[in-house]
Coordinates of C-alpha atoms in Angstrom, one line a residue:
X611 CA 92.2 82.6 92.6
X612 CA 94.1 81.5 95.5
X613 CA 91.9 83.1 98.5
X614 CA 94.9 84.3 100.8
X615 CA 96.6 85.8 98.0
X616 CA 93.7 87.8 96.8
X617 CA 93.8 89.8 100.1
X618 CA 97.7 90.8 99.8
X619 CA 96.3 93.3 97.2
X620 CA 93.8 94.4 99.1
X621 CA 97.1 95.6 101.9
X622 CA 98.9 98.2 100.5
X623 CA 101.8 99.8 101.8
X624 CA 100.7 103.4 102.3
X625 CA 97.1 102.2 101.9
X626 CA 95.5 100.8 104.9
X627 CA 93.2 103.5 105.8
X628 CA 92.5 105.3 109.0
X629 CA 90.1 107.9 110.5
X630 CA 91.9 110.6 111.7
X631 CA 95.2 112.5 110.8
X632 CA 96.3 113.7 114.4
X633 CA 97.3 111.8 117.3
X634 CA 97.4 112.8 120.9
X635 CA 100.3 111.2 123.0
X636 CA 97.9 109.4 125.0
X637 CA 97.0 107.5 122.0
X638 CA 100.6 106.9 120.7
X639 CA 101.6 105.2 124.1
X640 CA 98.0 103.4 124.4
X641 CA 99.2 102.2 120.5
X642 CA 103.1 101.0 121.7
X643 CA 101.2 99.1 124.1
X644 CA 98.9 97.7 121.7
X645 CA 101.7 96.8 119.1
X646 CA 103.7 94.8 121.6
X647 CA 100.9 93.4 122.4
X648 CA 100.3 92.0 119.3
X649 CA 103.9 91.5 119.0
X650 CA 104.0 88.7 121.4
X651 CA 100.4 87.2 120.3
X652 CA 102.7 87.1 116.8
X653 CA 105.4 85.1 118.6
X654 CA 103.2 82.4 119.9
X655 CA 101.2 82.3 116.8
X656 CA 105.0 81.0 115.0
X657 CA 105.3 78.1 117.9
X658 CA 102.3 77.4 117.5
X659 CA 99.8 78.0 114.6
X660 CA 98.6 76.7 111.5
X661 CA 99.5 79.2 108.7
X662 CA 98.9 78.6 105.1
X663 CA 100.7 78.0 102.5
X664 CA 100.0 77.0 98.3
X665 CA 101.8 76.2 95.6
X666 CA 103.9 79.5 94.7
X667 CA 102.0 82.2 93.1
X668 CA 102.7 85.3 91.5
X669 CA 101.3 88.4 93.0
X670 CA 101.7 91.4 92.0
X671 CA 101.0 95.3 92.8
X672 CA 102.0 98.2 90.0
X673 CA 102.3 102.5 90.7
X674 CA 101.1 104.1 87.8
X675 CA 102.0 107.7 86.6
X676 CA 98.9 110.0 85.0
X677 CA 100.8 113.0 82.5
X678 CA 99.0 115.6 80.5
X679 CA 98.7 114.9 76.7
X680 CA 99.8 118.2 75.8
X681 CA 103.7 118.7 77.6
X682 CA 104.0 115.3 79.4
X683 CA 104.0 117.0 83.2
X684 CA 102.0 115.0 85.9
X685 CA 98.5 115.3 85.7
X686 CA 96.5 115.6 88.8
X687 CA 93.2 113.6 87.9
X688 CA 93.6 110.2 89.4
X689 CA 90.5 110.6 91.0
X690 CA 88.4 111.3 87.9
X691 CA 90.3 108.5 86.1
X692 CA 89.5 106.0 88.6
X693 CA 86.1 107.0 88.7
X694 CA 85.7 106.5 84.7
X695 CA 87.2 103.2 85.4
X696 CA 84.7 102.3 87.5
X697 CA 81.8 103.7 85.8
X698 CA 82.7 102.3 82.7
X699 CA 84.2 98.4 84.3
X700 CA 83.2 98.1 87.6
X701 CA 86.7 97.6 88.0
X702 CA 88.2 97.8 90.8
X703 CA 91.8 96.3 90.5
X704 CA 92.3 100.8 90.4
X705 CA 92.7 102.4 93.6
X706 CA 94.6 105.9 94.3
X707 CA 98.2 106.1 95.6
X708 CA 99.9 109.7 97.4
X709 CA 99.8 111.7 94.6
X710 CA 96.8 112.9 93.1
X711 CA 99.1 111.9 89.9
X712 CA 99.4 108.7 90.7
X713 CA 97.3 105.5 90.5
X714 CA 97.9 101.7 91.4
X715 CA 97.0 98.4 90.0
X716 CA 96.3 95.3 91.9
X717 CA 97.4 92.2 90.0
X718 CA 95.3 89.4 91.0
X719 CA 97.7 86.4 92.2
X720 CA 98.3 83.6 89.5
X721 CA 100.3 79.9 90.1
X722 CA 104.1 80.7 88.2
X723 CA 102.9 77.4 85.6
X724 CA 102.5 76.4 82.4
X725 CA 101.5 79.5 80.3
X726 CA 100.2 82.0 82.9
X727 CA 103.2 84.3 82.7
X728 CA 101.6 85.1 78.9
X729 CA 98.2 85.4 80.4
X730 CA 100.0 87.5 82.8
X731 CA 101.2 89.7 80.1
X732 CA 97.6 89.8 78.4
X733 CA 95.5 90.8 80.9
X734 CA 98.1 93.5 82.6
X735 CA 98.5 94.7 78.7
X736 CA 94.7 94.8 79.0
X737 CA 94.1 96.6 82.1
X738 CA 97.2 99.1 81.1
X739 CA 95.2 99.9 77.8
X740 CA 91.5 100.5 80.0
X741 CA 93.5 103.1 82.4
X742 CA 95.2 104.4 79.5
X743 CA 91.5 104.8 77.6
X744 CA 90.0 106.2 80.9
X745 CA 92.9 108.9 81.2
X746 CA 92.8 110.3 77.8
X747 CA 89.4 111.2 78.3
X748 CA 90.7 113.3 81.0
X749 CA 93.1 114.8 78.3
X750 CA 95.8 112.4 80.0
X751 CA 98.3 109.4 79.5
X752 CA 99.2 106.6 81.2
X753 CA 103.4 106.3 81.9
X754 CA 104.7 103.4 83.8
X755 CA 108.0 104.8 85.0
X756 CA 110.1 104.7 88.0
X757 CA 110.1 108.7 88.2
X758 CA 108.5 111.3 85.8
X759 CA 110.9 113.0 83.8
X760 CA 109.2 116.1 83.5
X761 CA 108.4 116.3 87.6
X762 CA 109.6 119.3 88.9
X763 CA 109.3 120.4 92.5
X764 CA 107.3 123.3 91.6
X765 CA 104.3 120.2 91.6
X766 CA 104.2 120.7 95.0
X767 CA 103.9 124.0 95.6
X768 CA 100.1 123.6 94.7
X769 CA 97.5 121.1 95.5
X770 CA 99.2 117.5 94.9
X771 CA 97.7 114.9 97.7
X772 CA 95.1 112.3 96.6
X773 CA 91.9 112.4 98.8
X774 CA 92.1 110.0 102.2
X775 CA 93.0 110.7 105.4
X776 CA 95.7 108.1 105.0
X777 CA 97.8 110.4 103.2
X778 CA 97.5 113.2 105.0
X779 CA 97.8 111.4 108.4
X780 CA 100.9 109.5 106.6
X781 CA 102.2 113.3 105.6
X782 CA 101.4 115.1 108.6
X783 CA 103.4 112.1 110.6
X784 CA 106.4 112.2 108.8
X785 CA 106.6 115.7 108.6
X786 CA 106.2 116.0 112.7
X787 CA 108.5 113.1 113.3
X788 CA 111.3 114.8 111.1
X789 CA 110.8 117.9 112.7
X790 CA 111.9 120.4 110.6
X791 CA 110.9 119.5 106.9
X792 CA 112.8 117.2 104.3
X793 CA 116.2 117.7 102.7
X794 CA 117.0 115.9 99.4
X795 CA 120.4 115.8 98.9
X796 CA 121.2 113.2 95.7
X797 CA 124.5 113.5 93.9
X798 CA 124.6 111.4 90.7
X799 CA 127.6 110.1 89.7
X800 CA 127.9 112.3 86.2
X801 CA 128.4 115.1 88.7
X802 CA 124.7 116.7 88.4
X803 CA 123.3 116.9 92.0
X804 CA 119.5 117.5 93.8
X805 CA 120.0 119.5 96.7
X806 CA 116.3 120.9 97.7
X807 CA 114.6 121.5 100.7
X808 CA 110.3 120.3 101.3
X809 CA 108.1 120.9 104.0
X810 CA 105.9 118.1 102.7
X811 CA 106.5 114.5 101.7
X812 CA 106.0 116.0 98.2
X813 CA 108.7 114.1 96.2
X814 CA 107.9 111.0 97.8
X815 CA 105.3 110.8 95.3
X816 CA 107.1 110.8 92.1
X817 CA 108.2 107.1 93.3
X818 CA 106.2 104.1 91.2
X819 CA 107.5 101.0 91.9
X820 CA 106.2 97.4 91.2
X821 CA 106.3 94.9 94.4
X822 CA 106.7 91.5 94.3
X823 CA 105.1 88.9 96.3
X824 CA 105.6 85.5 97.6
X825 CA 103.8 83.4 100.2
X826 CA 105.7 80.9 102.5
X827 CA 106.0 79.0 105.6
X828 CA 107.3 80.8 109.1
X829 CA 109.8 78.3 108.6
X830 CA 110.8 78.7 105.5
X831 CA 110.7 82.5 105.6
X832 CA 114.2 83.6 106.5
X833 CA 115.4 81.6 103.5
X834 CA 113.1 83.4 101.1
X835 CA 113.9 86.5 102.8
X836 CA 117.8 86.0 102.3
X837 CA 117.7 84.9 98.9
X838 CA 115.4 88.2 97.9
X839 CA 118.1 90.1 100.0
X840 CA 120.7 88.8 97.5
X841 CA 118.5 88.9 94.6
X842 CA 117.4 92.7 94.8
X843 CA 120.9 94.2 93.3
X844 CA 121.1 92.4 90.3
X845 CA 116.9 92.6 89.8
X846 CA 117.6 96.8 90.1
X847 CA 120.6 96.5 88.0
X848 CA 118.8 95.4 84.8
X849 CA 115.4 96.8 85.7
X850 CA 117.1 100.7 86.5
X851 CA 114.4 103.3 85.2
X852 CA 114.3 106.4 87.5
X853 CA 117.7 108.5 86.0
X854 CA 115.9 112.0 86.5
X855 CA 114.4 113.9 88.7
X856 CA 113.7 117.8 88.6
X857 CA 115.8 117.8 85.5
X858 CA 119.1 116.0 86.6
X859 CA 119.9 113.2 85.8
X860 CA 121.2 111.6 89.2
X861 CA 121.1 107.5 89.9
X862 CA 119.9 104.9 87.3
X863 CA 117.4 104.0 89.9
X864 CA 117.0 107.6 91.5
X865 CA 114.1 106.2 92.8
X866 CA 115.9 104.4 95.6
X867 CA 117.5 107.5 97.6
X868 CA 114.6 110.0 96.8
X869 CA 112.4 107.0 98.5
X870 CA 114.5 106.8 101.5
X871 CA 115.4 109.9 102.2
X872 CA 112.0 110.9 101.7
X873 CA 110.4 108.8 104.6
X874 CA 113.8 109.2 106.6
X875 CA 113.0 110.8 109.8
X876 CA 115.9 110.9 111.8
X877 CA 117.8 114.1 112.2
X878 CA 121.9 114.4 111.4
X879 CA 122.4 113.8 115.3
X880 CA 120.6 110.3 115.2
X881 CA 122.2 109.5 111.4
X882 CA 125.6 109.8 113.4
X883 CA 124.5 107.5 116.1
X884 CA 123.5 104.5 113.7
X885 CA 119.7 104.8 114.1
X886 CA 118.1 102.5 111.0
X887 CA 116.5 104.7 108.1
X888 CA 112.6 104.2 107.4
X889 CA 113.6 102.8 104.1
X890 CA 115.7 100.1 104.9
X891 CA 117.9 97.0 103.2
X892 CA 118.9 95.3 106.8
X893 CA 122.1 94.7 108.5
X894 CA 122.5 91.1 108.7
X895 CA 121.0 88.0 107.0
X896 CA 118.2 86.4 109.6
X897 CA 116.8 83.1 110.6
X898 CA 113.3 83.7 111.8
X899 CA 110.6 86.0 110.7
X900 CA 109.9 87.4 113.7
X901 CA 113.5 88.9 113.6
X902 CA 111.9 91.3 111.5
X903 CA 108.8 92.3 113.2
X904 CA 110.6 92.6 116.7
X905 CA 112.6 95.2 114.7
X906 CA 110.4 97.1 113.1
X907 CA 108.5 97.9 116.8
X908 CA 111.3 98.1 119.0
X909 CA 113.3 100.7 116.4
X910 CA 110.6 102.7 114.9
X911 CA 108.3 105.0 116.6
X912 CA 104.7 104.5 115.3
X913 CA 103.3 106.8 112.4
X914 CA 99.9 106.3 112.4
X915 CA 99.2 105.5 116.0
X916 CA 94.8 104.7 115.7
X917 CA 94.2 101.4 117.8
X918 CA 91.9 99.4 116.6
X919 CA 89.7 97.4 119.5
X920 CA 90.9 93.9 118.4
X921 CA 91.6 91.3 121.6
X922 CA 94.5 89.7 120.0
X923 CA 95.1 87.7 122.6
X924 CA 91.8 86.7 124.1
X925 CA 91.5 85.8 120.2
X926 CA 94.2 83.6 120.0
X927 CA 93.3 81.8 123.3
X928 CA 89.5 81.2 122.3
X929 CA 91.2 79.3 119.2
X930 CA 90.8 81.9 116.7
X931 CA 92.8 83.9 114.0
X932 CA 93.6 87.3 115.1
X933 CA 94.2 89.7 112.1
X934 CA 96.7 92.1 114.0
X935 CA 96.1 95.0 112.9
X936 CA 98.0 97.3 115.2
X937 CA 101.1 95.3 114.7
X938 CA 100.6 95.3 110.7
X939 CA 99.8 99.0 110.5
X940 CA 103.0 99.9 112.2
X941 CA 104.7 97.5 109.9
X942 CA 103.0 99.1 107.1
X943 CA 105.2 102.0 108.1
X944 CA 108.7 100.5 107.4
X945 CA 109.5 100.3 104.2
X946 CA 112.3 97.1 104.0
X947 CA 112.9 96.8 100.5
X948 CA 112.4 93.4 101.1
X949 CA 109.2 93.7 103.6
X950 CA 107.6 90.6 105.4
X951 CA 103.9 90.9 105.5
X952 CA 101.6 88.8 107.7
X953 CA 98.1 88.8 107.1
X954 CA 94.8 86.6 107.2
X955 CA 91.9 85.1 104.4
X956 CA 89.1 83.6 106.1
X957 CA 90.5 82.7 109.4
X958 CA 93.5 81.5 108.1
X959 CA 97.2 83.5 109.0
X960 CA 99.6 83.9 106.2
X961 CA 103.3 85.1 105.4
X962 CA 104.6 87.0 102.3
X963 CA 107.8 88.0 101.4
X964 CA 107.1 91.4 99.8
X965 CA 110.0 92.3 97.3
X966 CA 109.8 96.2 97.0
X967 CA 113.2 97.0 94.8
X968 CA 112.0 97.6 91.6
X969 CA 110.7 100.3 89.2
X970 CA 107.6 100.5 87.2
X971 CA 107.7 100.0 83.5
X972 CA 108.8 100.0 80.8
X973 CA 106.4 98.0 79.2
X974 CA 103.8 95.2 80.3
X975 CA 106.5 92.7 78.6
X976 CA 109.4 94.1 80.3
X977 CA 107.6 94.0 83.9
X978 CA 106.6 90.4 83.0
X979 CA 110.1 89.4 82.4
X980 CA 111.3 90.9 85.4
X981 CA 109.0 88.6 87.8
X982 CA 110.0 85.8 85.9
X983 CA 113.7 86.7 86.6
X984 CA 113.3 87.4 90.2
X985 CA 110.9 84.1 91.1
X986 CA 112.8 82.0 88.8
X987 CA 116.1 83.0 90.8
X988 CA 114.2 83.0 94.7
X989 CA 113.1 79.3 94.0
X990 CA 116.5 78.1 92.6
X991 CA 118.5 79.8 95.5
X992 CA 115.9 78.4 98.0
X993 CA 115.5 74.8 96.7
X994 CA 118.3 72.8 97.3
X995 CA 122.5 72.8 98.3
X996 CA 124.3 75.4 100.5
X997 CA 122.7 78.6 100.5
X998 CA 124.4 81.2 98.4
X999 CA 124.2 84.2 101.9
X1000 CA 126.1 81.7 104.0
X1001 CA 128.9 82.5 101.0
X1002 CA 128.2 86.3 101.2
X1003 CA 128.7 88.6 103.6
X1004 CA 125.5 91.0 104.0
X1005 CA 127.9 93.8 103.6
X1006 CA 128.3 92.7 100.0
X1007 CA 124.7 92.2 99.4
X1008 CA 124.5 95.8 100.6
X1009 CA 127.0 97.4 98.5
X1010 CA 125.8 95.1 95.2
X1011 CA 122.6 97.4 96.0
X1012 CA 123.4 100.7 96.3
X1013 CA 126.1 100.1 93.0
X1014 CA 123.3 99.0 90.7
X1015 CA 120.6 101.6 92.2
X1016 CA 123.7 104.6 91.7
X1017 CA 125.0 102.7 88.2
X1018 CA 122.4 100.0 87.1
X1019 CA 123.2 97.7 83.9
X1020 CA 127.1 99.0 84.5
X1021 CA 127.3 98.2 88.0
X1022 CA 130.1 96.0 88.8
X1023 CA 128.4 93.4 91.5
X1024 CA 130.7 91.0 93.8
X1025 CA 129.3 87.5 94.0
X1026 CA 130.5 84.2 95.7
X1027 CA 133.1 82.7 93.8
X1028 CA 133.3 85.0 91.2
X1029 CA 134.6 88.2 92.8
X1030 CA 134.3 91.8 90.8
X1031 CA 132.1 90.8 87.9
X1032 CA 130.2 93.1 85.9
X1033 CA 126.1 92.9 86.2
X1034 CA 125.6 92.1 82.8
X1035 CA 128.0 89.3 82.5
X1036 CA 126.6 87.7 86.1
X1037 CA 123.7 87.7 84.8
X1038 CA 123.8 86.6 81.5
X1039 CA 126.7 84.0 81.7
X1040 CA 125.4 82.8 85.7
X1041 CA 122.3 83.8 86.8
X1042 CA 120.0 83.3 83.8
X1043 CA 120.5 79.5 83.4
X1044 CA 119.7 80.0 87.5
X1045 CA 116.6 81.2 87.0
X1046 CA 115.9 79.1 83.9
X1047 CA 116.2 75.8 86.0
X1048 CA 113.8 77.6 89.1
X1049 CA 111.2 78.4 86.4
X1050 CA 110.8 75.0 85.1
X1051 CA 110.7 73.2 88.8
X1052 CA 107.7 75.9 89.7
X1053 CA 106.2 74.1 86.4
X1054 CA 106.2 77.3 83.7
X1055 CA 106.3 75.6 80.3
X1056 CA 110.2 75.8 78.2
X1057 CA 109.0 78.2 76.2
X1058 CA 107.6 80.8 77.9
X1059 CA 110.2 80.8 79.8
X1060 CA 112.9 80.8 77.5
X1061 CA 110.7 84.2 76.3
X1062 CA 110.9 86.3 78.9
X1063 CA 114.0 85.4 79.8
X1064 CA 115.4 86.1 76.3
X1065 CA 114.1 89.9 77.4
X1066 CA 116.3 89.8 80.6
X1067 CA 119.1 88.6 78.1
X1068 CA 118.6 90.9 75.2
X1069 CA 119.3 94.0 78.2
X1070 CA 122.5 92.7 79.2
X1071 CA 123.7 92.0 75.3
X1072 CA 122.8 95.4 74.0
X1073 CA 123.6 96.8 77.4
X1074 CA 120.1 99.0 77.3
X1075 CA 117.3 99.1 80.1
X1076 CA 114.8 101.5 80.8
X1077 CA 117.6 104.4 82.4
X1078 CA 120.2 103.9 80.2
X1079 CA 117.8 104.1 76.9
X1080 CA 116.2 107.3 78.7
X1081 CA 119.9 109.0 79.3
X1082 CA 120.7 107.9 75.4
X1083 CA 117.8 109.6 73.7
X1084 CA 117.6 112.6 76.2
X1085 CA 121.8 113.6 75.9
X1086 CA 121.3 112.4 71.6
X1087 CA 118.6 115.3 72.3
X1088 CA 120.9 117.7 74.3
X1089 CA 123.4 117.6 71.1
X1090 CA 121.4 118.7 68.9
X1091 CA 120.5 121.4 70.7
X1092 CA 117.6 121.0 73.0
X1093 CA 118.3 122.4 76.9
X1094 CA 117.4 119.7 79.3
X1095 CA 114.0 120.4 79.9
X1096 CA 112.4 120.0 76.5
X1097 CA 115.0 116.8 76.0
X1098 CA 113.4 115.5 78.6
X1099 CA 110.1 116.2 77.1
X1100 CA 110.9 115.1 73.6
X1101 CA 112.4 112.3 75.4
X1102 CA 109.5 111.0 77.5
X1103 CA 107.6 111.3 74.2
X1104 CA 109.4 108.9 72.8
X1105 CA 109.3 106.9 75.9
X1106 CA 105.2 106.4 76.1
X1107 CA 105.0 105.6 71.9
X1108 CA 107.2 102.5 73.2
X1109 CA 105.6 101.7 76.0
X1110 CA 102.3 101.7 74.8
X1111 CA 103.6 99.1 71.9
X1112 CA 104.4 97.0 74.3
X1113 CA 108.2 96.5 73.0
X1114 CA 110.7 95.4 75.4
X1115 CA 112.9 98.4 76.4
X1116 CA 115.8 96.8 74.9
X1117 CA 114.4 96.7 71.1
X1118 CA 113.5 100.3 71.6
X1119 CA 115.6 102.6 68.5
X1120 CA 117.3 105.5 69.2
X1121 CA 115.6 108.3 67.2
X1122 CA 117.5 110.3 65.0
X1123 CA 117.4 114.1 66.1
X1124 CA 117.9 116.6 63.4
X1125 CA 119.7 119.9 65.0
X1126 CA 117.1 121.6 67.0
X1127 CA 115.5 124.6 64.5
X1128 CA 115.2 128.2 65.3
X1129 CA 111.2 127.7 64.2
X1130 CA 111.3 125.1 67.1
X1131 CA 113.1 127.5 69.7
X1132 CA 111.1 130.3 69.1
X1133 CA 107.6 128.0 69.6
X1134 CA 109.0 125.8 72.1
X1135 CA 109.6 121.8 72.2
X1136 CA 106.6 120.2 71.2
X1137 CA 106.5 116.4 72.4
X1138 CA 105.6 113.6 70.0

């Protein structure tokens, strides 16, 4: 295992931990000051230091859903299912995540060669089966899924936060920089809407995602940064699987609004005046990494303000490696969908590209597939020939985004030289020979390749990915006579049987529903 890659999945973004959840204003300014600091030690580290970099590898990190056996709603027990993990493994690729629902797993970085996307697959298959073992002894199941179907946000009106101050420092922050709680206001574009109000960061919870990692060279960062820019709308558009939430079904990737507007802090007076969102895509392709950084401090008032007593610079000048922690716990705070990430492994400074865009699930196979697509494409679009942003404005990147989040695998994308195009045909008559030709110069053997990308095409021929196959069985539900609710839960049924056979979404068959009985109405929807 590649020593500076092992530690990415040790950083987490809402997970590096603090002591304290209140912060006097002394101790915000004495933090600014500390952060700058930092800021400029990170500026001469670019002129000047040695950072490393390997062979590309992949690294991944996965959110992880826990639902009662019984009617499929979130199950608060991540803490006991962790700790039968542990007891039972010593494993501890497990840690929490905000909601006492929700659990992560740290995928230990591997080299994108010869076989090790199937080992990938095995072990991740592996490690989803021990979770799932550990929850069911809880009288749970494991979902990988970008939102819970069944959430409602009567979860939060009781008990919901995992154990940490990190999340209650994280929640208590957010709540006092908003000011006056959180409005959700999601209109999907089959004319249901979420309009609700929270005065927690609640529904910030119900978002699982699966980040992406890649290590590089300060030089070569804006390049990798660019092309992941480009690549998140078409990696969103045939990787969609958040269409619900509280019952309506909103965006194929509702995940992407709920997420932003739920770390959004900025009141309607500063929305009008252009200030950046928490959750944030950019504004403009860049050429250095420090671009970003500089950003991220000079735009965002601090969160979690606790100073740690590194010297950064009296580090730097005795010829040492300063970790910066002050600088990458304020980072840690921003949530670019594509994020960069500095960090160290034993002495050493490193940069990752942290691609953020995507949902978790459906299966272990379809998540597989879906790093495969996304490095295959970032090392073809960084390797060689003029690259494909200088052909794109950023506005178009932008609104390729936001179309596949609101319509996934029917977005309608615009790409250089090919104007309006559909997503599936981009992909499947452009972009997967792309990514084909990246796979095989990182060194992954012809076959394995030509497996997981056969997933990626298989979506775009039968036009099916995780939302769209969700929306299918829950309205083929709806017409038979089930109201939304138990659809959903009849549904979502359906939905873990699959995933826990580790099909790709795509293969998945549409169930036939017999007209819903009166026996059934008067007892309730029972889930498979």
């Amino acid at each position: 295992m590649l020593p500076s890659l092992a530690v990415m999945c040790d950083y987490q973004p809402m997970g590096q931990e603090v002591s304290h959840s209140d912060f006097t204003r002394e101790q915000r300014l004495a933090f600014r000051q500390r952060v700058l600091q930092d800021l400029d030690v990170f500026e001469r580290m670019l002129e000047g230091s040695r950072f490393d970099f390997t062979r590309p590898q992949m690294g991944l990190e996965i959110e992880l859903n826990l639902v009662d056996q019984d009617d499929l709603a979130p199950a608060l027990v991540n803490r006991e299912v962790l700790d039968e993990i542990t007891d039972e493994a010593s494993d501890e690729d497990f840690q929490t995540e905000v909601g006492r629902y929700n659990i992560e797993l740290n995928v230990p970085p591997r080299p994108m060669a010869g076989d090790q996307a199937v080992r990938l697959e095995r072990w991740l298959s592996q490690r989803l089966r021990q979770a799932g073992d550990a929850a069911r002894g809880m009288g749970a199941r494991l979902a990988a899924i970008g939102i819970v179907p069944t959430l409602q946000a009567s979860q939060f009106d009781r008990p919901w936060l995992s154990d940490g101050v990190r999340y209650l420092a994280l929640n208590d922050s957010l709540v006092r920089e908003r000011g006056e709680g959180f409005e959700l206001d999601i209109h999907g574009p089959a004319g249901e809407e979420v309009v609700s109000y929270h005065d927690t960061i609640g529904p910030l919870s119900g978002c699982t995602s699966i980040q992406l990692h890649q290590q590089v060279t300060p030089q070569d960062f804006p390049v990798y940064w660019n092309a992941a820019t480009i690549i998140s709308s078409v990696q969103v558009a045939i990787g969609a699987n958040s269409p619900y939430l509280f019952g309506k079904r909103l965006w194929a990737e509702t995940r992407i609004p709920l997420f932003t507007q739920m770390v959004d802090t900025r009141s309607v007076e500063l929305k009008h005046q252009g200030v950046r969102p928490r959750a944030y895509f950019g504004r403009s392709w860049i050429t250095s990494i420090f671009d970003l950084f500089e950003e991220n401090v000079r735009s965002f008032p601090a969160l979690l303000p606790e100073s740690s007593d590194e010297d950064s610079i009296a580090i730097l000048e005795a010829g040492g490696t300063p970790s910066l922690a002050d600088l990458k716990l304020h980072n840690g705070t921003v949530w670019r969908w594509n994020r960069p990430i500095y960090d160290t492994s034993q002495g050493v400074p490193h940069l990752r590209v942290e691609n953020r865009v995507l949902p978790a699930g459906p299966t272990a196979v379809d998540m597989v597939a879906n790093a495969c697509f996304y490095y295959g494409l970032l090392e073809a679009f960084t390797a060689s020939g003029r690259p494909i942003w200088t052909k794109m404005p950023f506005e178009d990147a932008r609104s390729n985004f936001d179309d596949a989040a609101e319509h996934g695998i029917t977005s309608v994308h615009t790409w250089p030289g090919l104007g309006k195009i559909p997503a599936v045909d981009l992909i499947s008559d452009h972009l997967l020979s792309v990514a084909d030709d990246g796979l095989a110069a990182l060194g992954l053997r012809r076959e394995v390749r030509s497996h997981y990308l056969s997933v990626i095409e298989g979506r775009c021929r039968t036009k099916t990915n995780g939302a769209s196959w969700q929306v299918a069985v829950t309205e083929s539900y709806e017409k038979a006579g089930y109201d939304r609710a138990e659809a959903l839960r009849e549904m979502f049924g359906h939905y873990m049987d699959n995933s826990e056979q580790n099909l790709p979404v795509h293969t998945w068959p549409l169930p036939t529903v017999a007209p819903r009985s009166e026996s059934v109405s008067d007892g309730g929807s029972t889930p498979r």
